[in-house]
């Protein structure tokens, strides 16, 4: 069965957000996927984001990926901070409203790791209990308070050990200081964009979604 994402537009804080949505029959959950740095070419079509979407799909999750403000056909201009988290929150609400009873998983790659983690904290404060948060090569330097993260649900950090964009040791040190339970997975001989390692990324995530 061929499963194609459907283009949709979501009402965002500063106008419409361009998104791709995949619905599934008998889904096990819902997944929101946050893309990398919007001012350095990051979009929802990034190959790591596409891999995350396919992995979530293969695990039986309904998926939504979207472009932040100022990216693609999304309205507005890049904020590089709370504005993108606001956009993600609008996308999460759209997805939750459509599927009120399914557990939610968040994915974020690079800058999107900051967005997903911060969003997770916001959602938890509103009463949402996340099933899982995946932070892939996350821009942890943008997270100013560990209290901003969700404290419940599973947390997996995946860090390439030869990352040329996010200093790996920065992520390792951040993980060491993180008081809440989590797992840190290091990907050997792998750069930031997982060139030649996308299958490895999928193989790390898929069993964790199937639990």
mmCIF file with all atom_site columns, C-alpha atoms in Angstrom, residues 80-207:
data_model
loop_
_atom_site.group_PDB
_atom_site.id
_atom_site.type_symbol
_atom_site.label_atom_id
_atom_site.label_alt_id
_atom_site.label_comp_id
_atom_site.label_asym_id
_atom_site.label_entity_id
_atom_site.label_seq_id
_atom_site.pdbx_PDB_ins_code
_atom_site.Cartn_x
_atom_site.Cartn_y
_atom_site.Cartn_z
_atom_site.occupancy
_atom_site.B_iso_or_equiv
_atom_site.pdbx_formal_charge
_atom_site.auth_seq_id
_atom_site.auth_comp_id
_atom_site.auth_asym_id
_atom_site.auth_atom_id
_atom_site.pdbx_PDB_model_num
ATOM 1   C CA . UNK A 1 80  ? 15.080 31.892 15.280 1.00 0.00 ? 80  UNK A CA 1
ATOM 2   C CA . UNK A 1 81  ? 13.622 31.299 18.712 1.00 0.00 ? 81  UNK A CA 1
ATOM 3   C CA . UNK A 1 82  ? 10.288 31.411 20.467 1.00 0.00 ? 82  UNK A CA 1
ATOM 4   C CA . UNK A 1 83  ? 8.471  32.212 17.217 1.00 0.00 ? 83  UNK A CA 1
ATOM 5   C CA . UNK A 1 84  ? 9.313  28.805 15.748 1.00 0.00 ? 84  UNK A CA 1
ATOM 6   C CA . UNK A 1 85  ? 8.229  27.151 18.993 1.00 0.00 ? 85  UNK A CA 1
ATOM 7   C CA . UNK A 1 86  ? 4.931  29.040 18.685 1.00 0.00 ? 86  UNK A CA 1
ATOM 8   C CA . UNK A 1 87  ? 4.588  27.636 15.165 1.00 0.00 ? 87  UNK A CA 1
ATOM 9   C CA . UNK A 1 88  ? 5.276  24.120 16.410 1.00 0.00 ? 88  UNK A CA 1
ATOM 10  C CA . UNK A 1 89  ? 2.696  24.587 19.153 1.00 0.00 ? 89  UNK A CA 1
ATOM 11  C CA . UNK A 1 90  ? 0.076  25.548 16.559 1.00 0.00 ? 90  UNK A CA 1
ATOM 12  C CA . UNK A 1 91  ? 0.980  22.454 14.518 1.00 0.00 ? 91  UNK A CA 1
ATOM 13  C CA . UNK A 1 92  ? 0.776  20.246 17.611 1.00 0.00 ? 92  UNK A CA 1
ATOM 14  C CA . UNK A 1 93  ? -2.662 21.651 18.454 1.00 0.00 ? 93  UNK A CA 1
ATOM 15  C CA . UNK A 1 94  ? -3.884 20.977 14.906 1.00 0.00 ? 94  UNK A CA 1
ATOM 16  C CA . UNK A 1 95  ? -2.669 17.390 15.154 1.00 0.00 ? 95  UNK A CA 1
ATOM 17  C CA . UNK A 1 96  ? -4.043 16.873 18.669 1.00 0.00 ? 96  UNK A CA 1
ATOM 18  C CA . UNK A 1 97  ? -7.450 18.286 17.703 1.00 0.00 ? 97  UNK A CA 1
ATOM 19  C CA . UNK A 1 98  ? -7.683 15.745 14.880 1.00 0.00 ? 98  UNK A CA 1
ATOM 20  C CA . UNK A 1 99  ? -6.587 12.855 17.082 1.00 0.00 ? 99  UNK A CA 1
ATOM 21  C CA . UNK A 1 100 ? -7.546 13.608 20.677 1.00 0.00 ? 100 UNK A CA 1
ATOM 22  C CA . UNK A 1 101 ? -6.910 10.130 22.065 1.00 0.00 ? 101 UNK A CA 1
ATOM 23  C CA . UNK A 1 102 ? -3.614 9.022  20.497 1.00 0.00 ? 102 UNK A CA 1
ATOM 24  C CA . UNK A 1 103 ? -0.252 9.344  22.311 1.00 0.00 ? 103 UNK A CA 1
ATOM 25  C CA . UNK A 1 104 ? 2.057  12.039 20.926 1.00 0.00 ? 104 UNK A CA 1
ATOM 26  C CA . UNK A 1 105 ? 5.726  11.710 19.996 1.00 0.00 ? 105 UNK A CA 1
ATOM 27  C CA . UNK A 1 106 ? 7.922  14.686 19.086 1.00 0.00 ? 106 UNK A CA 1
ATOM 28  C CA . UNK A 1 107 ? 10.981 14.656 16.823 1.00 0.00 ? 107 UNK A CA 1
ATOM 29  C CA . UNK A 1 108 ? 13.441 17.488 16.331 1.00 0.00 ? 108 UNK A CA 1
ATOM 30  C CA . UNK A 1 109 ? 16.619 17.641 14.254 1.00 0.00 ? 109 UNK A CA 1
ATOM 31  C CA . UNK A 1 110 ? 19.351 20.231 14.921 1.00 0.00 ? 110 UNK A CA 1
ATOM 32  C CA . UNK A 1 111 ? 17.584 23.593 15.543 1.00 0.00 ? 111 UNK A CA 1
ATOM 33  C CA . UNK A 1 112 ? 14.427 21.491 15.524 1.00 0.00 ? 112 UNK A CA 1
ATOM 34  C CA . UNK A 1 113 ? 15.758 19.661 18.579 1.00 0.00 ? 113 UNK A CA 1
ATOM 35  C CA . UNK A 1 114 ? 15.551 22.919 20.498 1.00 0.00 ? 114 UNK A CA 1
ATOM 36  C CA . UNK A 1 115 ? 12.074 23.554 19.090 1.00 0.00 ? 115 UNK A CA 1
ATOM 37  C CA . UNK A 1 116 ? 10.751 20.066 19.911 1.00 0.00 ? 116 UNK A CA 1
ATOM 38  C CA . UNK A 1 117 ? 12.215 20.046 23.424 1.00 0.00 ? 117 UNK A CA 1
ATOM 39  C CA . UNK A 1 118 ? 10.853 23.494 24.264 1.00 0.00 ? 118 UNK A CA 1
ATOM 40  C CA . UNK A 1 119 ? 7.498  22.610 22.753 1.00 0.00 ? 119 UNK A CA 1
ATOM 41  C CA . UNK A 1 120 ? 7.430  19.435 24.832 1.00 0.00 ? 120 UNK A CA 1
ATOM 42  C CA . UNK A 1 121 ? 7.797  21.471 27.993 1.00 0.00 ? 121 UNK A CA 1
ATOM 43  C CA . UNK A 1 122 ? 4.998  23.795 26.938 1.00 0.00 ? 122 UNK A CA 1
ATOM 44  C CA . UNK A 1 123 ? 2.671  20.923 26.077 1.00 0.00 ? 123 UNK A CA 1
ATOM 45  C CA . UNK A 1 124 ? 3.374  19.182 29.365 1.00 0.00 ? 124 UNK A CA 1
ATOM 46  C CA . UNK A 1 125 ? 2.530  22.394 31.226 1.00 0.00 ? 125 UNK A CA 1
ATOM 47  C CA . UNK A 1 126 ? -0.825 22.321 29.411 1.00 0.00 ? 126 UNK A CA 1
ATOM 48  C CA . UNK A 1 127 ? -1.531 18.766 30.550 1.00 0.00 ? 127 UNK A CA 1
ATOM 49  C CA . UNK A 1 128 ? -0.150 16.768 27.616 1.00 0.00 ? 128 UNK A CA 1
ATOM 50  C CA . UNK A 1 129 ? 1.918  13.699 28.521 1.00 0.00 ? 129 UNK A CA 1
ATOM 51  C CA . UNK A 1 130 ? 4.316  12.924 25.697 1.00 0.00 ? 130 UNK A CA 1
ATOM 52  C CA . UNK A 1 131 ? 5.061  9.337  24.865 1.00 0.00 ? 131 UNK A CA 1
ATOM 53  C CA . UNK A 1 132 ? 8.548  10.073 23.505 1.00 0.00 ? 132 UNK A CA 1
ATOM 54  C CA . UNK A 1 133 ? 10.804 12.980 22.577 1.00 0.00 ? 133 UNK A CA 1
ATOM 55  C CA . UNK A 1 134 ? 13.615 12.375 20.087 1.00 0.00 ? 134 UNK A CA 1
ATOM 56  C CA . UNK A 1 135 ? 16.343 15.031 19.842 1.00 0.00 ? 135 UNK A CA 1
ATOM 57  C CA . UNK A 1 136 ? 18.620 14.351 16.858 1.00 0.00 ? 136 UNK A CA 1
ATOM 58  C CA . UNK A 1 137 ? 21.947 16.253 16.708 1.00 0.00 ? 137 UNK A CA 1
ATOM 59  C CA . UNK A 1 138 ? 20.145 18.867 18.832 1.00 0.00 ? 138 UNK A CA 1
ATOM 60  C CA . UNK A 1 139 ? 21.129 22.521 19.124 1.00 0.00 ? 139 UNK A CA 1
ATOM 61  C CA . UNK A 1 140 ? 21.296 22.261 22.911 1.00 0.00 ? 140 UNK A CA 1
ATOM 62  C CA . UNK A 1 141 ? 23.098 25.600 23.175 1.00 0.00 ? 141 UNK A CA 1
ATOM 63  C CA . UNK A 1 142 ? 19.743 27.255 22.425 1.00 0.00 ? 142 UNK A CA 1
ATOM 64  C CA . UNK A 1 143 ? 18.056 25.642 25.440 1.00 0.00 ? 143 UNK A CA 1
ATOM 65  C CA . UNK A 1 144 ? 18.578 28.151 28.224 1.00 0.00 ? 144 UNK A CA 1
ATOM 66  C CA . UNK A 1 145 ? 16.846 26.230 31.012 1.00 0.00 ? 145 UNK A CA 1
ATOM 67  C CA . UNK A 1 146 ? 16.614 22.485 31.637 1.00 0.00 ? 146 UNK A CA 1
ATOM 68  C CA . UNK A 1 147 ? 13.319 23.236 33.386 1.00 0.00 ? 147 UNK A CA 1
ATOM 69  C CA . UNK A 1 148 ? 11.882 24.084 29.962 1.00 0.00 ? 148 UNK A CA 1
ATOM 70  C CA . UNK A 1 149 ? 12.041 20.418 28.913 1.00 0.00 ? 149 UNK A CA 1
ATOM 71  C CA . UNK A 1 150 ? 9.234  17.914 29.473 1.00 0.00 ? 150 UNK A CA 1
ATOM 72  C CA . UNK A 1 151 ? 9.835  15.840 32.589 1.00 0.00 ? 151 UNK A CA 1
ATOM 73  C CA . UNK A 1 152 ? 7.651  12.849 31.710 1.00 0.00 ? 152 UNK A CA 1
ATOM 74  C CA . UNK A 1 153 ? 7.696  10.357 28.853 1.00 0.00 ? 153 UNK A CA 1
ATOM 75  C CA . UNK A 1 154 ? 10.776 8.847  27.235 1.00 0.00 ? 154 UNK A CA 1
ATOM 76  C CA . UNK A 1 155 ? 13.640 11.035 26.008 1.00 0.00 ? 155 UNK A CA 1
ATOM 77  C CA . UNK A 1 156 ? 16.217 9.872  23.460 1.00 0.00 ? 156 UNK A CA 1
ATOM 78  C CA . UNK A 1 157 ? 19.147 12.027 22.326 1.00 0.00 ? 157 UNK A CA 1
ATOM 79  C CA . UNK A 1 158 ? 20.952 10.873 19.177 1.00 0.00 ? 158 UNK A CA 1
ATOM 80  C CA . UNK A 1 159 ? 24.295 12.552 18.509 1.00 0.00 ? 159 UNK A CA 1
ATOM 81  C CA . UNK A 1 160 ? 26.721 11.991 15.597 1.00 0.00 ? 160 UNK A CA 1
ATOM 82  C CA . UNK A 1 161 ? 30.241 11.764 16.990 1.00 0.00 ? 161 UNK A CA 1
ATOM 83  C CA . UNK A 1 162 ? 31.878 13.707 14.141 1.00 0.00 ? 162 UNK A CA 1
ATOM 84  C CA . UNK A 1 163 ? 29.192 16.418 13.950 1.00 0.00 ? 163 UNK A CA 1
ATOM 85  C CA . UNK A 1 164 ? 30.600 19.490 12.211 1.00 0.00 ? 164 UNK A CA 1
ATOM 86  C CA . UNK A 1 165 ? 27.655 21.776 13.104 1.00 0.00 ? 165 UNK A CA 1
ATOM 87  C CA . UNK A 1 166 ? 26.815 20.968 16.719 1.00 0.00 ? 166 UNK A CA 1
ATOM 88  C CA . UNK A 1 167 ? 29.903 20.219 18.815 1.00 0.00 ? 167 UNK A CA 1
ATOM 89  C CA . UNK A 1 168 ? 29.386 16.627 20.057 1.00 0.00 ? 168 UNK A CA 1
ATOM 90  C CA . UNK A 1 169 ? 31.036 17.266 23.427 1.00 0.00 ? 169 UNK A CA 1
ATOM 91  C CA . UNK A 1 170 ? 28.566 20.076 24.022 1.00 0.00 ? 170 UNK A CA 1
ATOM 92  C CA . UNK A 1 171 ? 25.722 17.595 23.662 1.00 0.00 ? 171 UNK A CA 1
ATOM 93  C CA . UNK A 1 172 ? 27.478 14.986 25.809 1.00 0.00 ? 172 UNK A CA 1
ATOM 94  C CA . UNK A 1 173 ? 28.077 17.537 28.586 1.00 0.00 ? 173 UNK A CA 1
ATOM 95  C CA . UNK A 1 174 ? 24.482 18.742 28.343 1.00 0.00 ? 174 UNK A CA 1
ATOM 96  C CA . UNK A 1 175 ? 23.268 15.156 28.623 1.00 0.00 ? 175 UNK A CA 1
ATOM 97  C CA . UNK A 1 176 ? 25.442 14.617 31.717 1.00 0.00 ? 176 UNK A CA 1
ATOM 98  C CA . UNK A 1 177 ? 23.792 17.586 33.412 1.00 0.00 ? 177 UNK A CA 1
ATOM 99  C CA . UNK A 1 178 ? 20.270 16.561 32.504 1.00 0.00 ? 178 UNK A CA 1
ATOM 100 C CA . UNK A 1 179 ? 18.579 15.515 35.759 1.00 0.00 ? 179 UNK A CA 1
ATOM 101 C CA . UNK A 1 180 ? 15.688 13.605 34.213 1.00 0.00 ? 180 UNK A CA 1
ATOM 102 C CA . UNK A 1 181 ? 15.980 10.010 32.918 1.00 0.00 ? 181 UNK A CA 1
ATOM 103 C CA . UNK A 1 182 ? 17.019 9.764  29.257 1.00 0.00 ? 182 UNK A CA 1
ATOM 104 C CA . UNK A 1 183 ? 19.258 7.857  26.891 1.00 0.00 ? 183 UNK A CA 1
ATOM 105 C CA . UNK A 1 184 ? 22.129 9.216  24.822 1.00 0.00 ? 184 UNK A CA 1
ATOM 106 C CA . UNK A 1 185 ? 22.990 7.332  21.638 1.00 0.00 ? 185 UNK A CA 1
ATOM 107 C CA . UNK A 1 186 ? 26.272 8.161  19.885 1.00 0.00 ? 186 UNK A CA 1
ATOM 108 C CA . UNK A 1 187 ? 26.583 7.446  16.156 1.00 0.00 ? 187 UNK A CA 1
ATOM 109 C CA . UNK A 1 188 ? 30.164 6.601  15.198 1.00 0.00 ? 188 UNK A CA 1
ATOM 110 C CA . UNK A 1 189 ? 31.849 8.145  12.149 1.00 0.00 ? 189 UNK A CA 1
ATOM 111 C CA . UNK A 1 190 ? 28.789 10.247 11.421 1.00 0.00 ? 190 UNK A CA 1
ATOM 112 C CA . UNK A 1 191 ? 28.442 13.932 10.545 1.00 0.00 ? 191 UNK A CA 1
ATOM 113 C CA . UNK A 1 192 ? 25.604 16.315 11.332 1.00 0.00 ? 192 UNK A CA 1
ATOM 114 C CA . UNK A 1 193 ? 23.487 15.469 8.283  1.00 0.00 ? 193 UNK A CA 1
ATOM 115 C CA . UNK A 1 194 ? 23.887 11.695 8.598  1.00 0.00 ? 194 UNK A CA 1
ATOM 116 C CA . UNK A 1 195 ? 25.417 11.297 5.131  1.00 0.00 ? 195 UNK A CA 1
ATOM 117 C CA . UNK A 1 196 ? 25.506 7.563  4.491  1.00 0.00 ? 196 UNK A CA 1
ATOM 118 C CA . UNK A 1 197 ? 24.038 6.947  7.952  1.00 0.00 ? 197 UNK A CA 1
ATOM 119 C CA . UNK A 1 198 ? 20.306 7.545  7.477  1.00 0.00 ? 198 UNK A CA 1
ATOM 120 C CA . UNK A 1 199 ? 19.617 3.809  7.662  1.00 0.00 ? 199 UNK A CA 1
ATOM 121 C CA . UNK A 1 200 ? 21.531 3.692  10.948 1.00 0.00 ? 200 UNK A CA 1
ATOM 122 C CA . UNK A 1 201 ? 19.356 6.531  12.245 1.00 0.00 ? 201 UNK A CA 1
ATOM 123 C CA . UNK A 1 202 ? 16.191 4.668  11.305 1.00 0.00 ? 202 UNK A CA 1
ATOM 124 C CA . UNK A 1 203 ? 17.507 1.481  12.898 1.00 0.00 ? 203 UNK A CA 1
ATOM 125 C CA . UNK A 1 204 ? 18.088 3.337  16.174 1.00 0.00 ? 204 UNK A CA 1
ATOM 126 C CA . UNK A 1 205 ? 14.649 4.916  16.276 1.00 0.00 ? 205 UNK A CA 1
ATOM 127 C CA . UNK A 1 206 ? 12.301 2.259  14.903 1.00 0.00 ? 206 UNK A CA 1
ATOM 128 C CA . UNK A 1 207 ? 12.563 -0.240 17.787 1.00 0.00 ? 207 UNK A CA 1
#
